[in-house]
Coordinates of C-alpha atoms in Angstrom, one line a residue:
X184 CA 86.8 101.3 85.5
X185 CA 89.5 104.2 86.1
X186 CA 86.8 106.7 86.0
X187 CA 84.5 104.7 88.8
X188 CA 87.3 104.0 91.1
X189 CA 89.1 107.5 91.5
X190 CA 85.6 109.6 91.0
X191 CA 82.5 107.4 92.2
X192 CA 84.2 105.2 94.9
X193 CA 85.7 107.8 97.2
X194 CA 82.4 109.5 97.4
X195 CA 80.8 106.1 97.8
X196 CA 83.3 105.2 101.2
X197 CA 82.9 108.9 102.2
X198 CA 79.2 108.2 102.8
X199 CA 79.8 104.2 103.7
X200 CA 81.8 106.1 106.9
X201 CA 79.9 108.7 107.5
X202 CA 77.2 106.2 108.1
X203 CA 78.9 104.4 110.8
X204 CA 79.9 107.8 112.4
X205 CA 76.3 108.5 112.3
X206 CA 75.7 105.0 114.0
X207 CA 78.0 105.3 116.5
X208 CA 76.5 108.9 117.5
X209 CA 72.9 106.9 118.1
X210 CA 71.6 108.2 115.1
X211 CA 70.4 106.5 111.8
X212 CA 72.5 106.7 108.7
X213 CA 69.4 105.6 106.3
X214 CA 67.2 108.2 108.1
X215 CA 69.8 111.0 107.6
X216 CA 70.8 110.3 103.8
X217 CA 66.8 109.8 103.4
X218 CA 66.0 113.7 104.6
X219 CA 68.9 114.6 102.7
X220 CA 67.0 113.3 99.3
X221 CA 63.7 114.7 100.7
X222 CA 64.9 118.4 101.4
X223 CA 67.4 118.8 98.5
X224 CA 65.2 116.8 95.6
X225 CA 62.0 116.1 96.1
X226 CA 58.7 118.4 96.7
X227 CA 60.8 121.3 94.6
X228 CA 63.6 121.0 96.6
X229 CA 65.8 120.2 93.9
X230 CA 65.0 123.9 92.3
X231 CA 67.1 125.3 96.0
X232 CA 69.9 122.9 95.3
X233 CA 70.0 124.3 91.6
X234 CA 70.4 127.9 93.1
X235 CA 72.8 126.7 95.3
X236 CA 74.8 125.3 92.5
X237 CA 75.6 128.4 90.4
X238 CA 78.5 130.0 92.3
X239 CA 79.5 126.6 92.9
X240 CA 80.3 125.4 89.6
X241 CA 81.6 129.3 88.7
X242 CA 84.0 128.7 91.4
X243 CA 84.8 125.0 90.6
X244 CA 85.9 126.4 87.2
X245 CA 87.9 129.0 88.2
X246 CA 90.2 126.5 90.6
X247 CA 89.8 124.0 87.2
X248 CA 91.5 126.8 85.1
X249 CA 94.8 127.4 87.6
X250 CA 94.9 123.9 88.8
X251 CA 95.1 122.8 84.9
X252 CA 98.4 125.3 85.1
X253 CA 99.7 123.6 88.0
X254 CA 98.9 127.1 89.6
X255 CA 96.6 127.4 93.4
X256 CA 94.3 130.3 94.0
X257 CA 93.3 129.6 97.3
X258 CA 92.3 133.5 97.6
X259 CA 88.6 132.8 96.4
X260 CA 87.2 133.7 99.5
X261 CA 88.5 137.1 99.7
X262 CA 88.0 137.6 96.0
X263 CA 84.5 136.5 96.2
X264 CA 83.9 138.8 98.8
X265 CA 85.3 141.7 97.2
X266 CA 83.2 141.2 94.4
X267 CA 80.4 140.8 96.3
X268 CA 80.4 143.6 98.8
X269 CA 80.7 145.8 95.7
X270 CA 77.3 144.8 93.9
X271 CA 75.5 144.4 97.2
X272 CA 76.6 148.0 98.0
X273 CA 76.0 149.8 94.9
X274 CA 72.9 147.6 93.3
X275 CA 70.1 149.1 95.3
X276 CA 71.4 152.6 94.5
X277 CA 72.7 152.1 90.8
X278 CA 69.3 150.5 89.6
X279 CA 66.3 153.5 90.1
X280 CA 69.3 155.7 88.2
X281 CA 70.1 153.4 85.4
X282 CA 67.5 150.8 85.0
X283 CA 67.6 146.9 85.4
X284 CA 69.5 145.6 82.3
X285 CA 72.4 148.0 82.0
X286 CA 72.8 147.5 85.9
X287 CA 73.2 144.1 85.9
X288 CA 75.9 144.5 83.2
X289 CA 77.8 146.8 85.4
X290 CA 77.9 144.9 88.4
X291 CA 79.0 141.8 86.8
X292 CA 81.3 143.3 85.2
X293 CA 82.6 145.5 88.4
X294 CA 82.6 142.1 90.0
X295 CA 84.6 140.2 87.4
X296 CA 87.3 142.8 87.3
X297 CA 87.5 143.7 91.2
X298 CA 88.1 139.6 91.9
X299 CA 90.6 139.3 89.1
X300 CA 92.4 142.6 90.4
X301 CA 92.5 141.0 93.4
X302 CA 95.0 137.8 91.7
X303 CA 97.3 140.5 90.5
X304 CA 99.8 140.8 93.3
X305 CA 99.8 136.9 93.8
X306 CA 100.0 136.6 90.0
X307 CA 102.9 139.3 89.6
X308 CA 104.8 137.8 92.4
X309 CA 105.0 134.2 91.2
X310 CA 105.5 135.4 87.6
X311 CA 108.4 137.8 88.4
X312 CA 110.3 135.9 91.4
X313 CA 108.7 132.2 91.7
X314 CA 106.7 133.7 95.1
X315 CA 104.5 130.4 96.1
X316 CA 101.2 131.2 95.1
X317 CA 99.6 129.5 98.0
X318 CA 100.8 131.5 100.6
X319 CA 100.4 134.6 98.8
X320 CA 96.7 134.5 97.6
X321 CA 95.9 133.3 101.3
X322 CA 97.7 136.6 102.5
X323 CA 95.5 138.5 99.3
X324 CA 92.4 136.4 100.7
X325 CA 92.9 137.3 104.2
X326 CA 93.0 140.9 103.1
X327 CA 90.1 141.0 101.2
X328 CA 87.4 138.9 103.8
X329 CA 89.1 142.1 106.6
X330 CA 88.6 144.5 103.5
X331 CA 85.6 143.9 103.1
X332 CA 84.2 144.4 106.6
X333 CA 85.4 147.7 106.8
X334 CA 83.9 148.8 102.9
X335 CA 80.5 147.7 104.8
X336 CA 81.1 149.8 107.8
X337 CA 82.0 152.9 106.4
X338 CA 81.1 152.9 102.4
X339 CA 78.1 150.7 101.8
X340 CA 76.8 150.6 105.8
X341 CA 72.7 150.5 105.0
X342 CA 71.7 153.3 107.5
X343 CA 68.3 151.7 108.5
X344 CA 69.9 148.5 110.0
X345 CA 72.0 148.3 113.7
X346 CA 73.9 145.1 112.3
X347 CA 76.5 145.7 109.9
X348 CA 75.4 145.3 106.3
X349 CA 74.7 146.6 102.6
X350 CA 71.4 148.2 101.6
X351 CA 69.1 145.1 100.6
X352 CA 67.8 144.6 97.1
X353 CA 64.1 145.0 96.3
X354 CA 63.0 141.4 95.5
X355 CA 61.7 142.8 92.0
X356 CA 65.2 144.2 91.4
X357 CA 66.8 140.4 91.5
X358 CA 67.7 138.2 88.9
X359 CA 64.7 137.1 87.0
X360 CA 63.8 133.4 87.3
X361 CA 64.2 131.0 84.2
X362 CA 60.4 130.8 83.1
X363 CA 58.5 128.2 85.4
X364 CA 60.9 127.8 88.1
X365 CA 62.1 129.5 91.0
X366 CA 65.8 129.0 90.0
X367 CA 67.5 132.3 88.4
X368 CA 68.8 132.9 85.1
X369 CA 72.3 132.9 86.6
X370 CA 72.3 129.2 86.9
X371 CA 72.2 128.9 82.9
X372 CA 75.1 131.2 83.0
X373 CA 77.0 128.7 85.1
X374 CA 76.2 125.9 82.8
X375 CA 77.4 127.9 79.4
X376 CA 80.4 128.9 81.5
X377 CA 81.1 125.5 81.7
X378 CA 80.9 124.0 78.6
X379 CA 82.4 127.4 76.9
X380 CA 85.6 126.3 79.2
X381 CA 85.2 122.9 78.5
X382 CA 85.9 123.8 74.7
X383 CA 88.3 126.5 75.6
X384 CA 90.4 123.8 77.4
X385 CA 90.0 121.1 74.7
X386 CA 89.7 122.2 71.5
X387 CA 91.5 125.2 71.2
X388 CA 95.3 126.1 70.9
X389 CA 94.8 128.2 74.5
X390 CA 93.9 124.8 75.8
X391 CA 96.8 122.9 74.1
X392 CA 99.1 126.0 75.7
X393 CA 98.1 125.7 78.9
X394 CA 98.1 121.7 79.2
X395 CA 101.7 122.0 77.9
X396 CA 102.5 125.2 80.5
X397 CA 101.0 122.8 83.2
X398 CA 102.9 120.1 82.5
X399 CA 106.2 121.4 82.2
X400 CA 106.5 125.5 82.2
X401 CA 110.6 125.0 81.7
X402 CA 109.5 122.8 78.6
X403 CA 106.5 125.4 77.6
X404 CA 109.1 128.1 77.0
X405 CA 111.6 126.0 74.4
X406 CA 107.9 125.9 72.3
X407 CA 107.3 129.6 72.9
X408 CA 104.8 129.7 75.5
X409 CA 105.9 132.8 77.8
X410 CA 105.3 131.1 81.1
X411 CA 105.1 134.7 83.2
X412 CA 102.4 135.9 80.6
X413 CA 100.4 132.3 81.2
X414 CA 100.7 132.8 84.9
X415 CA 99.0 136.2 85.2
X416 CA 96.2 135.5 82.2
X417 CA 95.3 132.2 84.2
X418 CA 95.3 133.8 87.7
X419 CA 93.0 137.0 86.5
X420 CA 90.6 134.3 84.3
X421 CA 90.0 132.8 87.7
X422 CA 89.6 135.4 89.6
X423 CA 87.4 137.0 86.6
X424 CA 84.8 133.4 87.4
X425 CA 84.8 134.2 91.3
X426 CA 83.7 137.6 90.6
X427 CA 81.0 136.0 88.1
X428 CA 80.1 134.0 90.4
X429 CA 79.5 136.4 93.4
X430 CA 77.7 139.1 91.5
X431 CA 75.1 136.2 90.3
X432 CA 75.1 134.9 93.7
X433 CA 74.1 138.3 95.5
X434 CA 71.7 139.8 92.5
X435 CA 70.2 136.1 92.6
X436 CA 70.0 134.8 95.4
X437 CA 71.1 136.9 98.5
X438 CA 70.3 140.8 97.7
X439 CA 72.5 142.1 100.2
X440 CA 76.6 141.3 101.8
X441 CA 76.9 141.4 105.8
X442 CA 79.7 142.0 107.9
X443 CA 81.5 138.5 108.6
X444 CA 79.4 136.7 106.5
X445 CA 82.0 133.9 104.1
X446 CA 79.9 131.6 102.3
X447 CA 83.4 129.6 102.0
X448 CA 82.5 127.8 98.7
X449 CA 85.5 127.5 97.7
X450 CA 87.1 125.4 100.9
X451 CA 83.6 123.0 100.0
X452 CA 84.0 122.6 96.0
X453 CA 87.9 121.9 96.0
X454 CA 87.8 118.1 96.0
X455 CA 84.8 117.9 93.8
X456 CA 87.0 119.4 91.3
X457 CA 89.5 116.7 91.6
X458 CA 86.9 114.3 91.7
X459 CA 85.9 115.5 87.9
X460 CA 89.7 115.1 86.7
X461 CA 89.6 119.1 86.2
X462 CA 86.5 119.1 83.7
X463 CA 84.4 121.6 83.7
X464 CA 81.5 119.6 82.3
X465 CA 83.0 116.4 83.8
X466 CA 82.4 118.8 87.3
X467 CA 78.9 119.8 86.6
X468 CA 77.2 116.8 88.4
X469 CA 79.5 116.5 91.1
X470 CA 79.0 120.3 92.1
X471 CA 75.1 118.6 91.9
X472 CA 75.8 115.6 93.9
X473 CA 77.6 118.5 97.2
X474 CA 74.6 120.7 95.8
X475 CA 71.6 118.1 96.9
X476 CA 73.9 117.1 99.9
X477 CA 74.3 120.7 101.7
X478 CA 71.0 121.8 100.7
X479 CA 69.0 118.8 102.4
X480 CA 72.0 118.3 104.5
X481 CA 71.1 121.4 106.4
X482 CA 67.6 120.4 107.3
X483 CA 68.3 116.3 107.7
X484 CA 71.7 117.9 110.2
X485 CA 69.0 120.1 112.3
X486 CA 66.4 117.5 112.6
X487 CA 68.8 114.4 113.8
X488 CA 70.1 116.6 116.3
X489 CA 74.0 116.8 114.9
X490 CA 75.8 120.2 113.9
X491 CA 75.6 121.7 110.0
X492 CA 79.0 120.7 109.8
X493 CA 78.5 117.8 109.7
X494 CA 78.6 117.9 106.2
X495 CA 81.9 118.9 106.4
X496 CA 82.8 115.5 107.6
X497 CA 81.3 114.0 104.4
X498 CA 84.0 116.5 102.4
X499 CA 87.1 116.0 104.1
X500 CA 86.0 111.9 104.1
X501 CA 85.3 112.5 100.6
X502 CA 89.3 114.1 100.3
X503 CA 90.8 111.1 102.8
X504 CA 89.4 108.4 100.2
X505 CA 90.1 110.6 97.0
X506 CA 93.7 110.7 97.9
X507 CA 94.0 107.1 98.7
X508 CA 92.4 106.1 95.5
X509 CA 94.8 107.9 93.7
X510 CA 97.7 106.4 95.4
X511 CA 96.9 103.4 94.7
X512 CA 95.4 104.2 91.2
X513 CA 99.0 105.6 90.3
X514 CA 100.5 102.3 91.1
X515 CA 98.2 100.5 88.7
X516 CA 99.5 102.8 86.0
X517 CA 103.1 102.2 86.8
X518 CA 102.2 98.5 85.9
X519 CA 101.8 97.4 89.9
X520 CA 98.8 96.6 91.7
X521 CA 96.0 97.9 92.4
X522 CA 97.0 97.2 96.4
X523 CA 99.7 98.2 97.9
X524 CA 102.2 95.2 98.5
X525 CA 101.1 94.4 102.6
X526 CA 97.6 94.2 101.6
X527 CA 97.8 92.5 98.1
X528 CA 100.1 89.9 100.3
X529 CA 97.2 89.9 103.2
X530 CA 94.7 89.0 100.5
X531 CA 96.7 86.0 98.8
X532 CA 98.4 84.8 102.0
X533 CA 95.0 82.6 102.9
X534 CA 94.5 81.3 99.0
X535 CA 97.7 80.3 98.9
X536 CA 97.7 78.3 102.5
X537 CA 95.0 76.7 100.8
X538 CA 96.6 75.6 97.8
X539 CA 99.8 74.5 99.8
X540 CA 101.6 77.5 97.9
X541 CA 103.6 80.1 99.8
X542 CA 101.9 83.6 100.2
X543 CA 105.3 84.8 97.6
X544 CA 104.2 82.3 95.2

């Protein structure tokens, strides 16, 4: 019952609401949510949405990991980025030289340890002098999106193309698909990664560390847990899946990184991650669920007439409901109701005119 009110139910409202906005803009809900099954299931649609889903549930892990530490790297987007300007710059030159296989090696790798270089400054800083994280990793992020417009200008610039961008991968060059499908082998990466973390987390004596280092990091050093070394190995493991996820993302999906291009993933997956009680397995079909959604969304969005973002309307619903839920799910587990007091009140006050009782009785 826990797990259906403060997971299933604000997803549930968030779409209950978004229906009457729809409504209210002329438009059919039933229509809308219908296209949305239609164009991110159904006729092989559902392959797209599983493509769509691989840097999502890297990146979903990677928040899991410092959020699990009480830690926020809100930097993904500039870490991402980095990582990805980097193989879409130097893939189409480093494969002819050094074949597929030992390419794709290197440019994961490259990715992995560019995006966790990137946490280092944030890490150091709250480590050594208690810096807030947040604002530091947004300063980091902001650096990298701006960084990375000028590496595509004047490094990785492809010299055929007017509009600023990398050299494009040859479509034989990308990730192969997973045998039958159109989806690409990265997407079983991102489900290993997550059930790798998923023992990491709760069955190993890192996991137990880090749980206790979340929970109190004042308490985590009387048990030997050095908190500064926790807070720089957690920042660089999540920057480490944002690179992951950006090098699978461009060899799989994209082939190339242009100028002001921010796929944002991170702003999209945040609540999802709440949603799964930060699981990485417990995330895997709620990273589905926003996978279907924006993939079908797109096309449903288009063909009613409203804006893409409307989707983003869905999300931040889905965060307004998430947030009450938990409220008032809090309050249940202080031994209270469910409802806060006015409501609870509002709901007996008629039962008890009824029974000639006062509304206090």
């Amino acid at each position: 019952m826990d797990i259906v009110v403060r997971s299933v139910l604000p997803v549930v409202f968030a779409l209950i609401v978004g229906g009457i906005i729809l409504l209210a803009l002329g438009k059919n809900p039933l229509k809308y949510y219908g296209d949305i099954v239609v164009n991110g299931v159904l006729g092989g649609n559902l392959q797209n949405s599983l493509v769509m889903m691989t840097p999502l549930l890297l990146m979903a892990i990677a928040l899991i990991v410092v959020f699990r530490g009480q830690l926020w790297n809100l930097g993904y987007d500039g870490q991402y980025l980095l990582g990805a300007v980097f193989v879409g710059g130097l893939a189409p030159q480093l494969i002819p030289k050094i074949g597929l296989g030992p390419s794709y090696i290197a440019l994961i790798v490259l990715s992995i340890a560019v995006a966790a270089a990137w946490t280092l400054v944030p890490a150091w800083l709250k480590a050594r002098f208690g810096t807030n994280e947040i604002i530091t990793t947004l300063v980091m992020s902001s650096i990298g999106v701006g960084g990375t417009g000028l590496l595509i200008e004047y490094l990785f610039q492809d010299p055929a193309q007017r509009t600023p961008q990398t050299r494009t991968m040859n479509t034989a060059d990308m990730l192969p698909y997973i045998p039958g499908t159109k989806v690409h082998v990265g997407f079983i990466v991102a489900i290993v990664a997550a059930v790798v973390f998923q023992f990491i987390l709760s069955r190993t004596s890192f996991g137990l560390r880090l749980d206790i280092f979340g929970v109190n990091p004042k308490a985590a050093r009387h048990v030997g847990i050095n908190s500064r070394t926790m807070t720089i190995v957690l920042f660089l493991i999540s920057g480490g899946l944002i690179g992951l996820a950006a090098a699978l993302d461009v060899m799989g999906q994209w082939g190339y990184v242009r100028n002001n291009w921010n796929p944002a993933y991170g702003d999209t997956i945040m609540p999802f991650v709440f949603l799964a009680r930060l699981s990485p397995v417990g995330s895997i079909p709620f990273v589905l669920f926003y996978s279907i959604f924006a993939t079908g969304g797109t096309v449903a969005s288009i063909d009613s007439g409203l804006s893409t973002d409307f989707n983003m309307v869905i999300v931040a619903l889905i965060l307004v409901f998430m947030t009450i839920t938990e409220y008032v799910g809090s309050k249940r587990e202080l031994g209270q109701s469910y409802l806060p007091d006015e409501l609870r009140d509002a709901v007996r006050r008629p039962f008890a005119a009824l029974t000639g009782r006062s509304a206090q009785a």
